[in-house]
Every structure is written in structure tokens, then in C-alpha cells.
Coordinates of C-alpha atoms and ligand atoms in Angstrom, one line a residue:
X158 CA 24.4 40.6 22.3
X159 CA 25.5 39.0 25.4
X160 CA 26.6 35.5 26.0
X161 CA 23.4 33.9 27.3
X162 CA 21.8 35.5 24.0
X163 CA 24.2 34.0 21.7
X164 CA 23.7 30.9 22.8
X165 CA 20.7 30.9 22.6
X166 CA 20.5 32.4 18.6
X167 CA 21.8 29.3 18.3
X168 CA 25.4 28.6 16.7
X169 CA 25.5 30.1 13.4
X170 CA 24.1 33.0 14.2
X171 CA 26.2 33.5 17.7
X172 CA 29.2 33.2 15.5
X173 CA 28.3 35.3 12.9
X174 CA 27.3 38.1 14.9
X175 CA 30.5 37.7 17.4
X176 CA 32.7 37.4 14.8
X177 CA 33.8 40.2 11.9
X178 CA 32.4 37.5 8.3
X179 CA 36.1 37.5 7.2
X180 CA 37.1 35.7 10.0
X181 CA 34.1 32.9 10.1
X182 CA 36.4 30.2 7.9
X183 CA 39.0 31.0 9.9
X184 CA 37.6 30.4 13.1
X185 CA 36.6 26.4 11.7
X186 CA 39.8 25.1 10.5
X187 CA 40.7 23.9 14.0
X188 CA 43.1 26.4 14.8
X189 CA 40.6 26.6 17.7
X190 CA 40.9 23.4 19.1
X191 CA 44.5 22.6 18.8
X192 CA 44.5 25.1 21.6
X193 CA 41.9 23.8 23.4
X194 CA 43.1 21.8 26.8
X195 CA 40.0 19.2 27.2
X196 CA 41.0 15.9 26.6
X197 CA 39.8 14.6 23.2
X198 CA 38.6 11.0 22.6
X199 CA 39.4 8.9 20.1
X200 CA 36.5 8.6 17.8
X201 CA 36.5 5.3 15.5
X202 CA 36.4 5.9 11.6
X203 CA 34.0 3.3 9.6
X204 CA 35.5 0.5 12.4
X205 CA 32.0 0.5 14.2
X206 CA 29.3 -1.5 12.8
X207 CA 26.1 0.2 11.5
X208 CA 23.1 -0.7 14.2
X209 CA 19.6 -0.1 13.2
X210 CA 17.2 1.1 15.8
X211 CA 14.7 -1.8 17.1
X212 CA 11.4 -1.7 16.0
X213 CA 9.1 -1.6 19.1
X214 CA 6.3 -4.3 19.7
X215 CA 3.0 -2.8 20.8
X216 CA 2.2 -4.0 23.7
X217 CA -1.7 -4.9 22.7
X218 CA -3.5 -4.8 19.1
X219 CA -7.1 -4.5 18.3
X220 CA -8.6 -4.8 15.0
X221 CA -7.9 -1.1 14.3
X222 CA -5.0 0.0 16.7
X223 CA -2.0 -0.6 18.1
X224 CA -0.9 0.4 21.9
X225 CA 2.8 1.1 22.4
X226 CA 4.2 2.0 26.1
X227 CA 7.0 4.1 25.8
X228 CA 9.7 5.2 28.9
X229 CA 11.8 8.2 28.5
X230 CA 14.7 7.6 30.4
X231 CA 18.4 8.9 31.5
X232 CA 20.8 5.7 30.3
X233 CA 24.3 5.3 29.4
X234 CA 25.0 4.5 25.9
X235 CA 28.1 2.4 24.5
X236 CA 28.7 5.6 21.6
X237 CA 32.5 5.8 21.6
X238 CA 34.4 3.0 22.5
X239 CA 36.0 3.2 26.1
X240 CA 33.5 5.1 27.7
X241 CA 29.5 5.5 28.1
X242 CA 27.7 8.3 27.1
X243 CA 24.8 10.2 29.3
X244 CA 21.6 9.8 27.1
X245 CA 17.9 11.1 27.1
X246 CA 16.4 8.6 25.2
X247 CA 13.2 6.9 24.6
X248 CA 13.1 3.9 25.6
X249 CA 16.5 4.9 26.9
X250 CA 17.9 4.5 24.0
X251 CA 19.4 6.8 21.6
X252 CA 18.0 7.0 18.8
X253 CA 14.7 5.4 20.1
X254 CA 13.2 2.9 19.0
X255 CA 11.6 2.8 15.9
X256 CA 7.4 2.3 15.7
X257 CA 5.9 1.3 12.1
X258 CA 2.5 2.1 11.9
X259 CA 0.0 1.0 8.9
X260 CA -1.7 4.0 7.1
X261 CA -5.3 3.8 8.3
X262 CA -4.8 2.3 11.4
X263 CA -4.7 4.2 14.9
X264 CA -1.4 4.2 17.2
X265 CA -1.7 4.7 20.7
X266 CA 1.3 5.7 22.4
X267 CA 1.2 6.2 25.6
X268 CA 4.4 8.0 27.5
X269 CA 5.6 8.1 30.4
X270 CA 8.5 10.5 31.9
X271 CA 11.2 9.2 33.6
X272 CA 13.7 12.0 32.9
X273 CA 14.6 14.7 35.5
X274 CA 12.5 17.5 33.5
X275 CA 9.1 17.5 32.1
X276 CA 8.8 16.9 28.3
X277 CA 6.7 17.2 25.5
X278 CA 7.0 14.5 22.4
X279 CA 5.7 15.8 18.7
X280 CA 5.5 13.6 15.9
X281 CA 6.8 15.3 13.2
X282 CA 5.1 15.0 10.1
X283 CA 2.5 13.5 11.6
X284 CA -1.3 14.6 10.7
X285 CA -2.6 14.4 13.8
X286 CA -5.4 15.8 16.2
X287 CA -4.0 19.3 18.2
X288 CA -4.2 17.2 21.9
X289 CA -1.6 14.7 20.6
X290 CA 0.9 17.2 18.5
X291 CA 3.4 18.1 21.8
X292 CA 2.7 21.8 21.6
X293 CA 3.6 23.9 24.4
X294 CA 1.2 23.2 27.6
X295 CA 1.3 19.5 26.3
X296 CA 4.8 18.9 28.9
X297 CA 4.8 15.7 30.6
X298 CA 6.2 16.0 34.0
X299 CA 8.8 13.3 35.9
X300 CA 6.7 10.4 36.5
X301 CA 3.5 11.4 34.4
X302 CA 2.5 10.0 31.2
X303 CA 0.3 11.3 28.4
X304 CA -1.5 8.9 25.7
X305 CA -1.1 10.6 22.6
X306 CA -3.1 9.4 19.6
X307 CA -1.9 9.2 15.5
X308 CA -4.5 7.9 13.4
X309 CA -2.0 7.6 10.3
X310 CA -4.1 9.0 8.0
X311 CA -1.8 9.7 5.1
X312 CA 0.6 7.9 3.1
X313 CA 3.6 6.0 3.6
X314 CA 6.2 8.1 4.6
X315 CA 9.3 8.4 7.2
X316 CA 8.6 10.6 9.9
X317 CA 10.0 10.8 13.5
X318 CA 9.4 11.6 16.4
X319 CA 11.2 14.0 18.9
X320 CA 11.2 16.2 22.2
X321 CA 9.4 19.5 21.6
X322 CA 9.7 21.2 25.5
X323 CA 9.0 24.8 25.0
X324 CA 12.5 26.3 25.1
X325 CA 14.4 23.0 25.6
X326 CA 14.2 21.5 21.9
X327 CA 17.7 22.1 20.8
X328 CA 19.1 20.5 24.4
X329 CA 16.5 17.6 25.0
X330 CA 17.0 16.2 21.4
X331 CA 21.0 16.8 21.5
X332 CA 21.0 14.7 24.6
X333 CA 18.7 12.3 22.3
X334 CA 15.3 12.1 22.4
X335 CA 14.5 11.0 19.0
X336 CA 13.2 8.0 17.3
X337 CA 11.8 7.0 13.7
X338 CA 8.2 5.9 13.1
X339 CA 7.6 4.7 9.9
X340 CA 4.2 4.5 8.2
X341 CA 3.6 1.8 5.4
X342 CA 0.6 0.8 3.2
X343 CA -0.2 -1.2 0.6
X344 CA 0.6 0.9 -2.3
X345 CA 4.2 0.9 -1.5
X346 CA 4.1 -2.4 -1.3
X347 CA 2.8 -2.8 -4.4
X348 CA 6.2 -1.5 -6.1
X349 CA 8.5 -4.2 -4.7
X350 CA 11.0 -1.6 -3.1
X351 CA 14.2 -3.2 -1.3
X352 CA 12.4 -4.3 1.8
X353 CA 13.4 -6.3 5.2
X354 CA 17.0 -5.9 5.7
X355 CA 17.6 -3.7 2.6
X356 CA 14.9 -1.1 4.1
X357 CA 17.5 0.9 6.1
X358 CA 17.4 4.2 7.9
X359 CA 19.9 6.2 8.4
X360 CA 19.3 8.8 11.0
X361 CA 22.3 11.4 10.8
X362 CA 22.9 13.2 14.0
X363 CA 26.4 15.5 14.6
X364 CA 27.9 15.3 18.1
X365 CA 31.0 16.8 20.1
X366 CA 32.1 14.4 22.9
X367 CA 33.8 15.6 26.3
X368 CA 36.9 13.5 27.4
X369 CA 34.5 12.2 30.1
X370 CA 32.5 10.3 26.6
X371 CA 29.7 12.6 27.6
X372 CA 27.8 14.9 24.8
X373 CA 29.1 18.6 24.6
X374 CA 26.9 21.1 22.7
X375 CA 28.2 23.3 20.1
X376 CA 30.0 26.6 21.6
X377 CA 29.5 29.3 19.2
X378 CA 32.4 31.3 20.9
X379 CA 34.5 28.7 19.7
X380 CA 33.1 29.3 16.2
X381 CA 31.6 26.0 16.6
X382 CA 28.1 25.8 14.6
X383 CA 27.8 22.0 14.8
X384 CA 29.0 18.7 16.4
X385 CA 32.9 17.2 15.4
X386 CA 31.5 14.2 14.4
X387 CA 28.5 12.4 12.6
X388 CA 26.5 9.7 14.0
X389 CA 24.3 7.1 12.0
X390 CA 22.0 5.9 14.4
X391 CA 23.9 6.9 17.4
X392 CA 26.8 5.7 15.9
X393 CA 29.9 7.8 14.8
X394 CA 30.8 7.3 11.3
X395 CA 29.6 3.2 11.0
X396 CA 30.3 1.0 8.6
X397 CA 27.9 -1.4 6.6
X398 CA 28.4 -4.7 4.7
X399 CA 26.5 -4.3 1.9
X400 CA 25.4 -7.1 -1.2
X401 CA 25.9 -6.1 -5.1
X402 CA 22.3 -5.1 -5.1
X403 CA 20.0 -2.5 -4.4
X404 CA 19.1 -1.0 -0.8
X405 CA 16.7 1.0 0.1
X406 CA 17.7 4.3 2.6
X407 CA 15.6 6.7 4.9
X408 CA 17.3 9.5 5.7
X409 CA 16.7 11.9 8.4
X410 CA 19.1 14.7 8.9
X411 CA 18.3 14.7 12.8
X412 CA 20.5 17.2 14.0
X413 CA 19.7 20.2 15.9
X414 CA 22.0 22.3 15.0
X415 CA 23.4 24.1 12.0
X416 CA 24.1 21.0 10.2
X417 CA 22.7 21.3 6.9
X418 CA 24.6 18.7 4.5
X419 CA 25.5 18.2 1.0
X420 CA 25.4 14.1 1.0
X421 CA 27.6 12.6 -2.0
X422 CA 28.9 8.9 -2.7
X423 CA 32.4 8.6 -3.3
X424 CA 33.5 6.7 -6.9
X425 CA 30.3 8.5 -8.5
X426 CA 27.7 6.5 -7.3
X427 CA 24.9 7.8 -7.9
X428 CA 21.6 8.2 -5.5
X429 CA 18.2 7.8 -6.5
X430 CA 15.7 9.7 -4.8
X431 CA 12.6 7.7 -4.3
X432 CA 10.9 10.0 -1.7
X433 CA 10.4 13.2 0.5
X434 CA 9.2 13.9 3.7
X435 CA 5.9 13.5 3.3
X436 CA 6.2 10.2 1.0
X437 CA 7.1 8.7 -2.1
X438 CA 7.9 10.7 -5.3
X439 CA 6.3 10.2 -8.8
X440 CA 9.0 8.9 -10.3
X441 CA 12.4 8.3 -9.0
X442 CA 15.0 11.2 -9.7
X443 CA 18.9 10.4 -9.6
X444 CA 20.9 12.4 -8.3
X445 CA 25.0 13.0 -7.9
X446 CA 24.6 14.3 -4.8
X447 CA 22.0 15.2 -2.0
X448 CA 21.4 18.5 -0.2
X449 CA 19.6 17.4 3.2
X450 CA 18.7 20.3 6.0
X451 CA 18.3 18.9 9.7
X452 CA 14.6 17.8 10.0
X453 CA 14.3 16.7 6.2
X454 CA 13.9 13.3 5.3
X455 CA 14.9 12.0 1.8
X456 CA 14.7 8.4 1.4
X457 CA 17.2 7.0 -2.0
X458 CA 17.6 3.5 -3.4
X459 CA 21.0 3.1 -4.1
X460 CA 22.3 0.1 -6.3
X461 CA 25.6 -1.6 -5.3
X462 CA 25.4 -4.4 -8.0
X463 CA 28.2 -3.2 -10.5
X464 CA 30.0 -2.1 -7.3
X465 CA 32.8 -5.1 -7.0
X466 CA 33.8 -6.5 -4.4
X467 CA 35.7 -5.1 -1.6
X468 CA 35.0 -1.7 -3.2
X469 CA 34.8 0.9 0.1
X470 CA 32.1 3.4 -0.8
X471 CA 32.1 6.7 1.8
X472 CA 29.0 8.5 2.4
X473 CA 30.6 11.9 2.7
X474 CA 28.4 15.4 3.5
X475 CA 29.4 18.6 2.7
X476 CA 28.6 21.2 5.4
X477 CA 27.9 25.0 5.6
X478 CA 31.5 25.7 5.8
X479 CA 32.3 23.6 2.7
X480 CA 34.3 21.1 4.5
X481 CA 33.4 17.4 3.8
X482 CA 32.6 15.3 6.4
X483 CA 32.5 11.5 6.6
X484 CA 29.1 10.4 7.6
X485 CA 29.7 6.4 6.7
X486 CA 31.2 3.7 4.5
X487 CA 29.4 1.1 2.6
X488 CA 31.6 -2.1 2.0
X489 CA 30.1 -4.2 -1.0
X490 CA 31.4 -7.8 0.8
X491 CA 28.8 -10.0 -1.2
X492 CA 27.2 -10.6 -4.4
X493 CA 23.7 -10.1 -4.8
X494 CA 20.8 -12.5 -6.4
X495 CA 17.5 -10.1 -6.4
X496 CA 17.3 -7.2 -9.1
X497 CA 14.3 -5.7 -9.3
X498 CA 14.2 -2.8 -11.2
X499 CA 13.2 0.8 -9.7
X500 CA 9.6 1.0 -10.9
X501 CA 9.2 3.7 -13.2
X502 CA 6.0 5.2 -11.5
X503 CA 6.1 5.3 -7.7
X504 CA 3.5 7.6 -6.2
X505 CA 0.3 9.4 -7.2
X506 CA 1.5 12.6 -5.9
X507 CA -1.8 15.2 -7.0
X508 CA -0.6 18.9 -7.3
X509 CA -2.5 21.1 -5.4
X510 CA -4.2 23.7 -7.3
X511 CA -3.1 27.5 -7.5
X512 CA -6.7 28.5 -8.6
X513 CA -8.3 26.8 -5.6
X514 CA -6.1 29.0 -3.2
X515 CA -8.0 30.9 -1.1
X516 CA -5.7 32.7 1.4
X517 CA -2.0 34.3 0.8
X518 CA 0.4 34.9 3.5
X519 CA 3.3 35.6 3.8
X520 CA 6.5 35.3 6.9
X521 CA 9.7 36.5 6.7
X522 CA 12.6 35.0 9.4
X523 CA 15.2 36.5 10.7
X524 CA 17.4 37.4 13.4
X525 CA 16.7 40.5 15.2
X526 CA 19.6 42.3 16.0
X527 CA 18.3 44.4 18.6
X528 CA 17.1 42.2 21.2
X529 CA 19.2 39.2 19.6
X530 CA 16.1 36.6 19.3
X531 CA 14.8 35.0 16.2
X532 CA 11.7 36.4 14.7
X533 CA 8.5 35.4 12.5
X534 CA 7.4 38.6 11.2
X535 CA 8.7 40.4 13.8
X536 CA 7.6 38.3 16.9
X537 CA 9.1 36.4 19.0
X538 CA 7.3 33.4 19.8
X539 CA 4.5 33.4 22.2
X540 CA 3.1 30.4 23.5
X541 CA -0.5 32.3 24.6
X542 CA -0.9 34.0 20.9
X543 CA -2.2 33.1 18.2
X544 CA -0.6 33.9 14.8
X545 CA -2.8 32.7 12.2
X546 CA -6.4 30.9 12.0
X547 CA -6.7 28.6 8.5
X548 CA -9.6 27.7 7.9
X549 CA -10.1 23.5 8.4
X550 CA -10.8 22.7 4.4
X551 CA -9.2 26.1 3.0
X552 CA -6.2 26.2 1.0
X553 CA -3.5 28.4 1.5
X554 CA -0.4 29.5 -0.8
X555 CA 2.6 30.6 2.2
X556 CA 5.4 32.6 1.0
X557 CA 8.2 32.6 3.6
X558 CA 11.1 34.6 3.0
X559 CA 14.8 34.4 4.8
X560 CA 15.1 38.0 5.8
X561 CA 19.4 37.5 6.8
X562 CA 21.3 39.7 5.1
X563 CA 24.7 38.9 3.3
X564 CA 26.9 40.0 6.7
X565 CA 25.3 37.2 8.6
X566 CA 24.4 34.5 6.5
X567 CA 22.0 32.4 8.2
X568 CA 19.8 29.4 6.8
X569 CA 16.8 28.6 8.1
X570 CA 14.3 25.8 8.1
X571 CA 10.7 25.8 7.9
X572 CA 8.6 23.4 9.5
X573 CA 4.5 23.1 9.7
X574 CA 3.0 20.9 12.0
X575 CA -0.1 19.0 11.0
X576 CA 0.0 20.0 6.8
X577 CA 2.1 18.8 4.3
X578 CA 2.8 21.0 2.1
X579 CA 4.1 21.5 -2.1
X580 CA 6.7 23.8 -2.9
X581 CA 5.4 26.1 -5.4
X582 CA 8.4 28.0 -6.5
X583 CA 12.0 28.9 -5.0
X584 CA 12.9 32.3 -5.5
X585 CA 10.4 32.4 -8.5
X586 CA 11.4 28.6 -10.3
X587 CA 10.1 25.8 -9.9
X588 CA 11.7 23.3 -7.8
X589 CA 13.7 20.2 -9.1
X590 CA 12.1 17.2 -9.2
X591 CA 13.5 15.5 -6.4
X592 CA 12.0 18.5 -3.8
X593 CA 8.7 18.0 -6.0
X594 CA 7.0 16.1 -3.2
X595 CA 5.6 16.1 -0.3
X596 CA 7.1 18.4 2.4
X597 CA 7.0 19.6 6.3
X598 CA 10.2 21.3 6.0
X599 CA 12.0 23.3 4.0
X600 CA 15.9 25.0 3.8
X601 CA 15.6 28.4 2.8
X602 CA 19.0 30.1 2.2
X603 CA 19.4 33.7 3.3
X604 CA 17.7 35.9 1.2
X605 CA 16.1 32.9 -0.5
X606 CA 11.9 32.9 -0.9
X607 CA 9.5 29.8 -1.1
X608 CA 6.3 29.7 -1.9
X609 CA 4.2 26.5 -0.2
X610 CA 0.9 25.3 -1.3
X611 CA -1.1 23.6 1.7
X612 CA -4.8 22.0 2.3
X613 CA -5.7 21.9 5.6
X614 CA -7.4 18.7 5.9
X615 CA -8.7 16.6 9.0
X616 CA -8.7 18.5 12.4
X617 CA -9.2 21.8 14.6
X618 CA -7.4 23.6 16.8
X619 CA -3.7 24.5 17.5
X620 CA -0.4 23.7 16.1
X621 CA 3.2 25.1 15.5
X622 CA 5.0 26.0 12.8
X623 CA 8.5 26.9 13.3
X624 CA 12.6 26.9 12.1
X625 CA 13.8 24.0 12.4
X626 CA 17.0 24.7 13.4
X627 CA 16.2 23.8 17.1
X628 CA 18.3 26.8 18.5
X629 CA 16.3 29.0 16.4
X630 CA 12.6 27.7 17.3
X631 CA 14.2 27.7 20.9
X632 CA 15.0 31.7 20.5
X633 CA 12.0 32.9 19.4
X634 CA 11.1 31.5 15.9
X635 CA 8.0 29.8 16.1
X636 CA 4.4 30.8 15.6
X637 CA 1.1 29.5 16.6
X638 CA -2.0 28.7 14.3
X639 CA -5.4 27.8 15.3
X640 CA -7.1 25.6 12.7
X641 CA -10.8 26.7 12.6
X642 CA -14.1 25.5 11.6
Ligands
C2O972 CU1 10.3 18.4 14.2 CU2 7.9 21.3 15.7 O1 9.1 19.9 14.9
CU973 CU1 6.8 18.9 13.4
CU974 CU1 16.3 29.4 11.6

């Protein structure tokens, strides 16, 4: 493979393939960058303050929408101390800002593109109509805008919403064009759940700085598969003050590279998993620690209340290589007065039925050695074909297979648009309880099978599904359904 093709197989896989497997580890204990010249910045450790994303006012409301006028924008961001940082951002911001929609009611976003390069936006997670998903042909060039419509019919979850440019996904949401939008209703309210100021997300985002404070994407010829440091809301490694009670976290592993993380509390504080992707769990499952793949969304409750004061707890995540990395640090600085117990029963989550399946198919990924893109059964992506035509109503049972082999072990992660989906079985058991949700994306380890169980439900037309490990969709591994009557 040459070097434009590496890059574009996106890190993992460039390194793997340029690299004999004995001498991956090697190549990431920074043996490569004490050589390297460039200038490297100082970045803070847990001495920068958490900031949570603003929610965004809509600019009008009717009885049954809400408008929101969104600008993507170049900016420069305060991210490391000293120096600003070149964004993309929404809003120019980085992350965006955050929209919280009510389940039932229609959001209107209408946005407008004031970046050098057209873009599309996709909600992801989203059920949405086929005009407003961001699929290729949906690019909004420099000074256009597009209203994109999200009726919000489906249950409180954490989604977000990202750039999805044909080709440019992996770039145009490293430079940061993300945000959160958030949909409620009043069944979660119903269970009392740390709300307010104790309803945090954390959106977890890797980044490598140049000296100049600007972003530098991962070179897989320096055997670099992801960012040096992690950001929590476009902060690297924050702090928080927390209280001796019980907080809520959203979770989105946002990042576009390889950056698939094994989350963990330090002094064996536990997490409990409340809900998935697609929304809230049956029950709550704890957990010691927390594997989360970029695009995944896993939101906890975590309960500081026998914590004592001026206890440091460090969010650490453990990443492909098995080094840890510190993501944050909670510091328990106050006592707390509310305790309200996790509710034992959270969400009616229905299993969908095998028997009702009327379709089986079936996808392997992988790299393809040959001509060095990533393939869906053999394809590369190709925005004027269409892969596969479900039936609107129908239910399908979707086995995907990671077709790496053990020489170049690649994950991967697989992402549907439009349908949320159950995982039937990994490799043949059934999946733990905390993964026993509602899904749109999936880790699948190389030479690991999933089985998904979908119903496609309210609307027509075209959608992607895809890797989502950005690099990935951007080199070939994405396919096209059409959604028919
Ligand atoms: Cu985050 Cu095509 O998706
Ligand atoms: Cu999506
Ligand atoms: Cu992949």
C-alpha cells in the first residue's frame, strides 16, 4: 500500500500493515516521539475545569416544534492553555452546542455553512425521514443552509450529531464538528434520575496538538492510531467538583479514530450503567469497568456519597494498546443532601422477536489487502448503489462478521442509520446485560460475529450503514440501503 492509502485505511490498519505485528507495541511506547523535533505543548492534567456544552435556545416554538438556527463556523478555541486552537465547530464551538428535544415533538434545524468546504450533518441515532439523515448528495455548500427535520419519535436517549461529508468524516469531525442532542420524555422523568446539574455528559474526544496549539491528526507512520491526549468536552483531561451523591453521566466516546476505551474508576468505584445508545436499560447493571467504542454512548449513574471528602477519583480508559489513559478526575469537595435510590426498573425495553424475522443477512468487514480500502462484503462504498432494500415494516436478523485476521488485528464498529437495533448473540452468547439495550453501533473485535435484530419502522427511502471508525467509513466501509414500501 502506498502512503496516500494508509492514510486513508485509517490508523490501525496503516500501522498494522506497515509494520511486521511484533513490532506494533514497540512502535507506541514513545520511543517515537522522543525523537520527534516538533515542539510539544504543555498539556494541563485534571488543572482545567470540566465545561459542559450550552444547550441551544430555539429560536421560535410552536405547539409541536421547535426551530433552531445553527452556523458552522471556522473559530479559535481556548483548548490548551497559551494558545488557540483552529476549530470546525457548530456554532463555532467545539463540541457544539447541545439541543434537547422532547420525544414526540418535531425539531427543525436549520443550517447554515460557513466553513470553507461543503458539509453534510447526520444525526446519529436519530429515526429520521431519508431527506434529513446527511447522506451523501445531502452536502451543504459555503454559504447555503439546509433545514433538516427530526420528529423525535422514539425514546429518550443520548444521541449526537456530527459531520457526515462523503469522504471527509474522519477530518471534519477531528477538526470538531460535533455536538450532543438529547431527547427526554416523561417516562424518564418519572424515575427521578440525577437531573439539572447532576445530568452530565461527557463527550470523550482524543487529540494530538501541534506546537502552534493547532489539531494534528494521527500519523500511522508514526505508529500513531489515536490522539496523545483525551478531551471531555473539548477539554483535555478536566477536572470536576463533585458532591457525596449521585450524578448522572452521558457518555459518548466521540472520537474518530481508533480509540476504543476500557473506562474504569480508580479506588473501585463502581459504575452503574443506566442506559445504551438507543435509551435506558431495564434495570441498572454495575459495572467495575466500561468498555466504550467511538460512536457508543453509555450513560452510568455513579454515586460519590461514601466517597469522603477530598477523595481524587480518576476516570482512567484503557486503550487498544493496553496503556491507560487519564480521561478526567472527579474531586468529591461537598457533602450531599439528596439520595434517591436508582429505581430498580428503568425502561420497558420489548425484545424483538426471533420468530417474527423475516429476512437474514449477513456482512462481513474487512480490509482488503489488494487495493488497501475497507470493504462491506467485498465493496467499496458506492454512493450511486444500492446494497440492500428492507422492507418499511419487515424485520430483519443482520449478522455482521469482522473478517481481519490475527496478523492485522483490526476492530471495527458498526453503525445503522435510521434503526435501532438488539444484539442477538456475540459470537453465539448472549450479550451481557449492560449491552442488552438499545443500539446503533456496535464493537466487533477481529474475528468476532454479532447477530442484530432490527424493525424497520417509520419511513422510506435511503440511509447508510457503515464502520464507525471514521477512517474506515471514509475508505470504503459503508453501504447503502433503500427502505421500501
Ligand atoms: Cu455517526 Cu453515519 O454516523
Ligand atoms: Cu448514524
Ligand atoms: Cu472499521
Amino acid at each position: 500500500m502506498d502512503r496516500r492509502t494508509l492514510l486513508k485505511v485509517g490508523a490501525l490498519a496503516g500501522v498494522a500493515a506497515a509494520l511486521p505485528v511484533e513490532k506494533l507495541s514497540r512502535a507506541f511506547t514513545g520511543t517515537a516521539r522522543a525523537a520527534d523535533p516538533a515542539p510539544a505543548l504543555e498539556i494541563p492534567r485534571f488543572t482545567l475545569p470540566l465545561r459542559v456544552p450550552t444547550v441551544l435556545r430555539p429560536t421560535r416554538r410552536t405547539h409541536d416544534a421547535d426551530y433552531y438556527d445553527v452556523t458552522m463556523r471556522r473559530a479559535r478555541q481556548l483548548i490548551v492553555p497559551g494558545t488557540r486552537t483552529p476549530i470546525w465547530g457548530y456554532e463555532g464551538t467545539f463540541p457544539g452546542p447541545t439541543i434537547v428535544a422532547r420525544r414526540g415533538r418535531l425539531v427543525v434545524i436549520r443550517q447554515t455553512n460557513r466553513l470553507p468546504e461543503p458539509s453534510a450533518v447526520h444525526l446519529h441515532g436519530g429515526n429520521v425521514p431519508s431527506e434529513s439523515d446527511g447522506i451523501p448528495g445531502q452536502e451543504i455548500e459555503p454559504g447555503r443552509s439546509r433545514l433538516f427535520h427530526y420528529p423525535n419519535h422514539q425514546p429518550a436517549a443520548t444521541l449526537w450529531y456530527h459531520d457526515h461529508t462523503h469522504h471527509m468524516e474522519a477530518r471534519n469531525t477531528y477538526l470538531g464538528l460535533t455536538g450532543l442532542y438529547l431527547i427526554t420524555d416523561p417516562e424518564e422523568r418519572r424515575l427521578h434520575l440525577p437531573r439539572g446539574r447532576y445530568d452530565i455528559p461527557l463527550v470523550l474526544q482524543d487529540r494530538s496538538f501541534n506546537g502552534d496549539g493547532s489539531f494534528r491528526p494521527p500519523d500511522p507512520d508514526k505508529g500513531e492510531f489515536a490522539g496523545e491526549v483525551m478531551l471531555v468536552n473539548g477539554t483535555p483531561r478536566p477536572y470536576l467538583e463533585v458532591a457525596q451523591r449521585s450524578y448522572r453521566f452521558r457518555i459518548l466516546n466521540g472520537s474518530s479514530a481508533d480509540n476504543l476505551l476500557d473506562l474504569r474508576l480508580s479506588d473501585g468505584l463502581a459504575m452503574h450503567v443506566i442506559g445504551t445508545d438507543g435509551g435506558l436499560l431495564p434495570a441498572a447493571v454495575r459495572v467495575s469497568h466500561l468498555p466504550i467504542a467511538p460512536a457508543e454512548r453509555i450513560e452510568v449513574v455513579v454515586d460519590f456519597r461514601d466517597v469522603p471528602r477530598g477523595s481524587h477519583i480518576v476516570l482512567t480508559g484503557r486503550n487498544l494498546l493496553g496503556q491507560d489513559v487519564d480521561v478526567m478526575r472527579f474531586d468529591v469537595v461537598a457533602a450531599g443532601h439528596h439520595h434517591d435510590r436508582l429505581p430498580t426498573r428503568l425502561a420497558d425495553v420489548s425484545r424483538l422477536d426471533q420468530a417474527r424475522a423475516t429476512v437474514r443477512r449477513s456482512f462481513t468487514l474487512n480490509l482488503n489487502r489488494q487495493t488497501g480500502t475497507m470493504q462491506i462484503n467485498g465493496k467499496d462504498f458506492d454512493p450511486d448503489r444500492v446494497d440492500i432494500r428492507p422492507k418499511l415494516g419487515a424485520t430483519e436478523i443482520w449478522t455482521v462478521v469482522n473478517g481481519e485476521q490475527a496478523d492485522l488485528p483490526i476492530p471495527h464498529v458498526f453503525h445503522t442509520h435510521l434503526v435501532r437495533f438488539q444484539i442477538l448473540d456475540r459470537d453465539g452468547r448472549p450479550p451481557a446485560a449492560e449491552e442488552a439495550g438499545w443500539k446503533d453501533s456496535v464493537p466487533i473485535p477481529p474475528g468476532g460475529r454479532v447477530r442484530l435484530i432490527m424493525k424497520f419502522g417509520d419511513f422510506p427511502g435511503r440511509f447508510l450503514y457503515h464502520c464507525h471508525l471514521l477512517g474506515h467509513a471514509d475508505a470504503g466501509m459503508m453501504a447503502q440501503m433503500e427502505v421500501v414500501r
